[in-house]
XYZ file of C-alpha atoms in Angstrom:
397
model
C 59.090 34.416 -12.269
C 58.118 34.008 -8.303
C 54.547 35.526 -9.299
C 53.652 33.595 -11.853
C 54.757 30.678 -9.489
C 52.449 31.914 -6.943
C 49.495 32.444 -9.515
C 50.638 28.404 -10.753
C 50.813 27.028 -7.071
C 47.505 29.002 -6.745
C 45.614 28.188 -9.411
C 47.045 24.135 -8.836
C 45.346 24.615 -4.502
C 41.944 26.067 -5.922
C 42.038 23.161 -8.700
C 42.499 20.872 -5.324
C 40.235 22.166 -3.642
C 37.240 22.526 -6.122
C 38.095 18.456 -6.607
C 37.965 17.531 -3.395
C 34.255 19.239 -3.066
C 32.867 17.492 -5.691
C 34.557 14.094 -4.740
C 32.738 14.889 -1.161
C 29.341 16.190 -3.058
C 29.400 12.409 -4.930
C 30.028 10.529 -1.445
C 27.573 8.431 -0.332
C 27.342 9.847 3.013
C 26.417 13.400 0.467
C 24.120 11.243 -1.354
C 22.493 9.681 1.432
C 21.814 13.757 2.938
C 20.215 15.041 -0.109
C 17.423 11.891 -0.417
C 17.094 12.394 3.526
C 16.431 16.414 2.487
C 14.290 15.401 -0.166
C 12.130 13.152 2.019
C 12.042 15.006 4.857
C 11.027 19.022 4.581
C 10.484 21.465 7.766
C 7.691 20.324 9.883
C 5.173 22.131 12.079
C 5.525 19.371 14.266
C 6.846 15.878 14.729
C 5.420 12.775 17.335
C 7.282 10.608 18.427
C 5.973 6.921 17.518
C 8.514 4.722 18.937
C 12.222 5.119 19.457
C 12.424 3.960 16.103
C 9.439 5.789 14.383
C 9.016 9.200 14.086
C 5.530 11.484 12.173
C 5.987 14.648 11.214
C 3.044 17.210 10.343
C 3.492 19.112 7.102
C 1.513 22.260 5.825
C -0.499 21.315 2.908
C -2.096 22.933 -0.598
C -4.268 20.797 -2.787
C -6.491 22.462 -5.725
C -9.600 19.780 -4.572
C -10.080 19.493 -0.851
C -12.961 17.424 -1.196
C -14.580 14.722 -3.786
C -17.240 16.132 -5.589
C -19.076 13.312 -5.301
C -19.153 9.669 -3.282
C -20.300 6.581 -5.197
C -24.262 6.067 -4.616
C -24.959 3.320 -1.889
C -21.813 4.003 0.317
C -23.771 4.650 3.505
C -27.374 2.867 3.304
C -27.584 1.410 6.295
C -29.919 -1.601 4.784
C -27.893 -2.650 2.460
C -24.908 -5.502 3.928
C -22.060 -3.519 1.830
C -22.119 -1.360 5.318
C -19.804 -2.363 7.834
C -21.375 -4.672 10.229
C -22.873 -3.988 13.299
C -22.294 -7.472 15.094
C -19.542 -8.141 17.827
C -17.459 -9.713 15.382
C -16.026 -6.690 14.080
C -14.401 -3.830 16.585
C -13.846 -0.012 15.151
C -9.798 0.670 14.218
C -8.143 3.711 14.321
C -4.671 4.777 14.725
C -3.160 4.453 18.230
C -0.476 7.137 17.338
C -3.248 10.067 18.349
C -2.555 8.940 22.168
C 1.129 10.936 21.692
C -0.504 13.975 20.042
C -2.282 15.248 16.799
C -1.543 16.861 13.446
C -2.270 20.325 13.360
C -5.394 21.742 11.257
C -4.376 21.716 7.627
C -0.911 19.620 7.806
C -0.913 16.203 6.954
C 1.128 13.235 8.906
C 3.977 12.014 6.868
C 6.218 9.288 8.497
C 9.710 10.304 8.635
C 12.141 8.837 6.584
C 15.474 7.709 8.232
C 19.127 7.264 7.282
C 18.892 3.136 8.278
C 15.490 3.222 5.965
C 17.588 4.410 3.208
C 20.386 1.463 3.923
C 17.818 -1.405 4.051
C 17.214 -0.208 0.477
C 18.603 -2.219 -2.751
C 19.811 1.509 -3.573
C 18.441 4.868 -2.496
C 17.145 5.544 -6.341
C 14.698 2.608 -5.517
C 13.604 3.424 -1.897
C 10.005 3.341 -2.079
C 9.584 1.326 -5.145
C 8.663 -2.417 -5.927
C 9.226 -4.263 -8.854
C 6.595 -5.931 -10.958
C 3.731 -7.845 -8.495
C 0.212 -7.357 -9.685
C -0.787 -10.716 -10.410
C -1.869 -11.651 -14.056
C -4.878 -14.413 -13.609
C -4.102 -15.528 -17.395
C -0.459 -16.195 -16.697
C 1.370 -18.178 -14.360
C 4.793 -17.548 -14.877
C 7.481 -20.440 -14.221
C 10.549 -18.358 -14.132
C 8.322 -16.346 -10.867
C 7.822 -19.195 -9.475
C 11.378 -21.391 -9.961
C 13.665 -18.482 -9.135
C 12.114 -16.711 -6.300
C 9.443 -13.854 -6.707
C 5.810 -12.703 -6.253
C 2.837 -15.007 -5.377
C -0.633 -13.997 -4.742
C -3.719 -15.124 -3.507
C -6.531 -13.067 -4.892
C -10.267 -12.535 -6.271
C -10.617 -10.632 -9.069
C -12.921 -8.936 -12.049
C -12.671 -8.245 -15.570
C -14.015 -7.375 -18.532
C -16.022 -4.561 -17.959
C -14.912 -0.676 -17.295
C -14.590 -0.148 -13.210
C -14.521 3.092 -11.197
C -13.507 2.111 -8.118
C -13.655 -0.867 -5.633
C -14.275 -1.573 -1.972
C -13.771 -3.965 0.854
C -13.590 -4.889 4.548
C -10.171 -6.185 5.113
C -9.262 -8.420 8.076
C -5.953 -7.704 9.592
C -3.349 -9.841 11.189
C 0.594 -10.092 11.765
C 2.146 -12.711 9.369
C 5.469 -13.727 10.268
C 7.803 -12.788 7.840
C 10.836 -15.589 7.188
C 13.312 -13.149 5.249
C 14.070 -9.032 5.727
C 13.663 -8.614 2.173
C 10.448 -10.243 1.769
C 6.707 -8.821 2.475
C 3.453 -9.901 2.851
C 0.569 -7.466 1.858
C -3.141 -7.874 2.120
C -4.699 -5.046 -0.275
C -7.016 -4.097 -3.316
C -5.491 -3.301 -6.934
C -7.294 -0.997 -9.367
C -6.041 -1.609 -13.073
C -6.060 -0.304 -16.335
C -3.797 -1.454 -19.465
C -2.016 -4.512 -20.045
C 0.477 -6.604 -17.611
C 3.493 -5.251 -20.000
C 5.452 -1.917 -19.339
C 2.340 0.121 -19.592
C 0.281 -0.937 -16.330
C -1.593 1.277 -14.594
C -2.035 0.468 -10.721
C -3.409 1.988 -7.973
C -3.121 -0.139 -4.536
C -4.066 -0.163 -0.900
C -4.182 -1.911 2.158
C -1.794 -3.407 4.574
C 1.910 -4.791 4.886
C 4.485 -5.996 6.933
C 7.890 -5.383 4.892
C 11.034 -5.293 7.211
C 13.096 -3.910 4.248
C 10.381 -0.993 3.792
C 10.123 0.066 7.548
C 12.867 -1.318 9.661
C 10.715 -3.422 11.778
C 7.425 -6.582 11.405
C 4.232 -4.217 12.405
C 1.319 -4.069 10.268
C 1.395 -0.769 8.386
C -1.259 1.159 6.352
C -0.186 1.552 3.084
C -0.662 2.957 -0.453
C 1.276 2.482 -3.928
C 1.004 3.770 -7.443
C 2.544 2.867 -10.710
C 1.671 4.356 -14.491
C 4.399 2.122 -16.177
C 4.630 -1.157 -14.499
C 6.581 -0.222 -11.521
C 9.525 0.551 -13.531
C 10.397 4.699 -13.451
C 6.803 5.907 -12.019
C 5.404 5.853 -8.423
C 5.995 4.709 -4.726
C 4.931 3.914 -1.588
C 2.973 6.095 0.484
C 4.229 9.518 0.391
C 8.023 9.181 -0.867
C 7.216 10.317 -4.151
C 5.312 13.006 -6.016
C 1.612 11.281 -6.611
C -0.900 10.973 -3.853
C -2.294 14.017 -2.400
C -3.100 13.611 1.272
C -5.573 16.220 2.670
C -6.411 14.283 5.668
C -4.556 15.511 9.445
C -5.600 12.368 11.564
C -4.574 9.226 9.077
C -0.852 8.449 8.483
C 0.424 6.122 5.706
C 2.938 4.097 6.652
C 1.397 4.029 10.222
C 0.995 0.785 12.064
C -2.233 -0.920 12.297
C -3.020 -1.816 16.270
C -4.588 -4.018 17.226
C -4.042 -7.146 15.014
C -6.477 -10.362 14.755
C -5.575 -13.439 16.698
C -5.913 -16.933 15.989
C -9.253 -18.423 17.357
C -9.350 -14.631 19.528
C -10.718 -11.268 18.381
C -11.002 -10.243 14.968
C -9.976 -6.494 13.186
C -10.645 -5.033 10.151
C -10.178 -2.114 8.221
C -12.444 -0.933 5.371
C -11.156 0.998 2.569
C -12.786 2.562 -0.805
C -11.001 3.753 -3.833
C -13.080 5.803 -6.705
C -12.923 8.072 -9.647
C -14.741 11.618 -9.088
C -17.296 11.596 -11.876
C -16.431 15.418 -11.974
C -13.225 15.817 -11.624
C -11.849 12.171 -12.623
C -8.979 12.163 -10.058
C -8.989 8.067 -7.959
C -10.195 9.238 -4.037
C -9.330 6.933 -1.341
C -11.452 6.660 1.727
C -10.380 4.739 5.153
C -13.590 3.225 7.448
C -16.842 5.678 7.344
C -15.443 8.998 8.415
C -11.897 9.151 6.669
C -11.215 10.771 3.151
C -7.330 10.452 2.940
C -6.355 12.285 -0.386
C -6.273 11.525 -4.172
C -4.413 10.158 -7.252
C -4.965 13.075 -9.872
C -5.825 11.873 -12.905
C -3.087 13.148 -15.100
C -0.930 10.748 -13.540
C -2.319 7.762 -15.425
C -2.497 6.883 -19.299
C -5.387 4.183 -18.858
C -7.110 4.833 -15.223
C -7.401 8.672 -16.735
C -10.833 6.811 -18.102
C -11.446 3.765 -16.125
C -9.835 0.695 -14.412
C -10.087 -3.044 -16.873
C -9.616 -5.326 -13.940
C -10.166 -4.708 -10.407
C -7.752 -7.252 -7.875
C -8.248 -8.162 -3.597
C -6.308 -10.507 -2.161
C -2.713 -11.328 -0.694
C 1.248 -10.953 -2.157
C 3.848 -12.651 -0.234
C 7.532 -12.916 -1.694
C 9.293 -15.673 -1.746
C 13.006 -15.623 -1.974
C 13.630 -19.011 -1.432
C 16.352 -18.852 1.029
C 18.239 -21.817 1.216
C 16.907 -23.111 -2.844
C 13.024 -23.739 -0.492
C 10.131 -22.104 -0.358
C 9.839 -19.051 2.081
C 8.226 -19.816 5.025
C 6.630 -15.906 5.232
C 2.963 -15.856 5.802
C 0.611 -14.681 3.918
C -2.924 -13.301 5.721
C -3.230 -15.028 9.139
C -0.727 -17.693 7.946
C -3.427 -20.385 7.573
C -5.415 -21.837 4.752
C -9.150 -20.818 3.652
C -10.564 -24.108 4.911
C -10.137 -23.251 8.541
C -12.728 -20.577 8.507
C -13.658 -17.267 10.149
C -11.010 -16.422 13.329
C -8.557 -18.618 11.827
C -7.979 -17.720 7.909
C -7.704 -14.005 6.569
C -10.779 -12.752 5.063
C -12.418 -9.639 2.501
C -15.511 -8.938 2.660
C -18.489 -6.557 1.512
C -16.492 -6.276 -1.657
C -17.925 -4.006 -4.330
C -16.651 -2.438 -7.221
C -17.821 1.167 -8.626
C -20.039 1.288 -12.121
C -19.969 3.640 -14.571
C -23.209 4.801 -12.851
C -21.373 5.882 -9.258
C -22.934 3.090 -7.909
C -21.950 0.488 -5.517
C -22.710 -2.892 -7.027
C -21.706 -6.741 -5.769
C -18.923 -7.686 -8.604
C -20.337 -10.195 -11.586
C -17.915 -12.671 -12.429
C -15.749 -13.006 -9.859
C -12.817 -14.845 -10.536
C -10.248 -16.261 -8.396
C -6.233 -17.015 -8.526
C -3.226 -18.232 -7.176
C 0.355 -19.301 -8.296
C 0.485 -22.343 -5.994
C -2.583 -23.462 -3.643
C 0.019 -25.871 -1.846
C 1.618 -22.476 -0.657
C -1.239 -19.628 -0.583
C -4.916 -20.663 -1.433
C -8.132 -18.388 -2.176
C -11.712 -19.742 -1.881
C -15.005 -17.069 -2.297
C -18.333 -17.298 -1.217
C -21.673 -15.354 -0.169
C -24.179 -14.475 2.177
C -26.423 -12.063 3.670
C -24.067 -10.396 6.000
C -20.709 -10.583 4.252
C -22.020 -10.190 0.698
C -19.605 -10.956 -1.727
C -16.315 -12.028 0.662
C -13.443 -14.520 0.567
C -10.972 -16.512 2.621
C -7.053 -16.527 1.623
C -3.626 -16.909 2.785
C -1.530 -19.974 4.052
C 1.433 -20.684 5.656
C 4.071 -20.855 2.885
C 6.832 -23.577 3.131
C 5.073 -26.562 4.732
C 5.100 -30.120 4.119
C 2.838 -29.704 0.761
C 4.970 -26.258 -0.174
C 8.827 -27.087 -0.334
């Protein structure tokens, strides 16, 4: 009788036990360790950004280490596509190389933090956005009435695209709410604007929620099925292959344009390898970053239907108004160069590999009270565009 008490009272503390491990494996402090875990690997080294911001350098594999192929045009010197040579326009590069370098063959990954993870909605969507790309052919009035995405953009259509390029100017819009963004950046884009987009996206952000903090950021995003399961920013998902030691996504941009002062860009080139098919993105003249392989995509496996460049603000409408977050340099197209946000040199990619001025160019935007667009072009610029605006003003309530 006492032993098969003892087995009982035995059998009753392992039974405890083996409960209270997986009631602390479901905790959300357990949880929150495991993304961290699965964000963060063993480095070969880590620089220190800020007190806040932290790069580590990762060993790297990648089956292509190099695009077979650029598209035809990319670096003749005569042609205005090529970044300018005037005083208008000053190199950028990333100011984090001034605390040290990533070693040969590792790439810089920012690191992800436990107070990233709590800015999140939830940890399953850290990383993720809902649905943005704007749809030229649809204005939506729930979007607009209840708080969501609004653009600013140019855009193409109608033919089949294999890339697209542009020199973006960069600036610091002030951002009203934590959860909102603003985002200056090119879309390529295959299938419809239902569950099955296809979207591949760069350029840059500020997004409190995303990064803890208002710099401008370098950025990247991908999405096979309309930002619903599929994709991410940057590196916190499975997607884009970086093989490239000196340029960190998620970085920040320094320095930023001024108002009436100096003015920064940033060029950047997205294309399909003729070859191999996978989407290769290039940053300025000397930087190829990494790739989208094409298996990712259902669409953009062939070629992209609409090509996008522009700005996307949200608007939350705190307080039942319009957000007061900036979009570009904060101020309208008609105030001209050193004042509004610009693109310029904007290209897309033909089925040819060829750099060619876009036909057709369209432009777009939920509310030009709020965020406005207007396109030109000239002999220096080639195909450019002024956006942006201040949000909430006496116009945009």
């Amino acid at each position: 009788m006492d032993t098969a008490r003892g087995v009982a009272c035995l059998l009753v503390a392992v039974i405890c036990l083996s409960c209270a491990a997986a009631a602390s494996a479901r905790s959300p402090a357990a949880r929150m360790h495991r993304h961290l875990k699965r964000f963060n690997k063993p480095a070969v080294k880590s620089i220190e950004l800020s007190t806040k911001d932290l790069l580590d350098c990762y060993m790297f594999r990648s089956l292509q280490m190099r695009p077979n192929y650029h598209p035809e045009g990319l670096y003749d010197e005569s042609k205005s596509n090529v970044a300018s040579n005037s005083n208008e326009e000053k190199p950028k590069v990333q100011l984090w190389h001034q605390n040290g370098r990533c070693p040969k063959d590792t790439v810089p990954i920012r690191r992800t933090k436990k107070d990233d993870l709590l800015r999140a909605s939830s940890m399953r969507r850290y990383g993720r956005k809902g649905h943005t790309t704007a749809n030229p052919m649809s204005v939506s009035p729930t979007m607009l009435n209840e708080g969501g995405h609004q653009h600013a953009i140019a855009y193409v259509q109608g033919d089949k695209y294999y890339g697209a390029k542009a020199t973006i100017n960069v600036w610091e819009p002030k951002i009203e709410q934590p959860n909102e963004f603003s985002l200056s950046q090119l879309w390529i884009l295959g299938g419809s604007f239902g569950e099955d987009l296809n979207s591949i996206e760069a350029g840059w952000q500020v997004s409190p929620d995303l990064y803890g903090d208002n710099n401008t950021r370098l950025f990247t995003y991908w999405t096979s099925d309309a930002y619903q399961a599929t994709g991410c920013y940057n590196m916190l998902c499975s997607g884009f292959i970086q093989i490239n030691s000196e340029i960190a996504m998620g970085a920040s941009i320094f320095p930023t344009s001024s108002y009436s002062g100096s003015q920064y860009d940033i060029s950047l080139l997205i294309w399909k390898d003729p070859k191999e098919g996978n989407w290769w993105m290039q940053f300025g003249k000397d930087y190829v970053l990494g790739y989208w392989p094409s298996f990712l995509f259902s669409y953009l496996a062939d070629s992209a239907s609409m090509i996008e460049w522009g700005g996307e603000v949200v608007n939350s409408q705190p307080d039942g108004v319009h957000t007061s977050t900036q979009m570009g340099s904060g101020h309208f197209p008609k105030e001209g160069f050193s004042k509004a946000s610009y693109f310029k040199n904007i290209q897309v990619v033909d089925s040819t590999n060829n750099l060619k001025a876009p036909k057709g160019l369209g432009t777009f935007t939920e509310q030009s009270n709020c965020y406005d667009v207007q396109n030109g072009n000239n002999a220096e610029w080639g195909t450019y565009f002024y956006y942006g605006g201040p949000g909430r003003s006496s116009s945009c309530a």
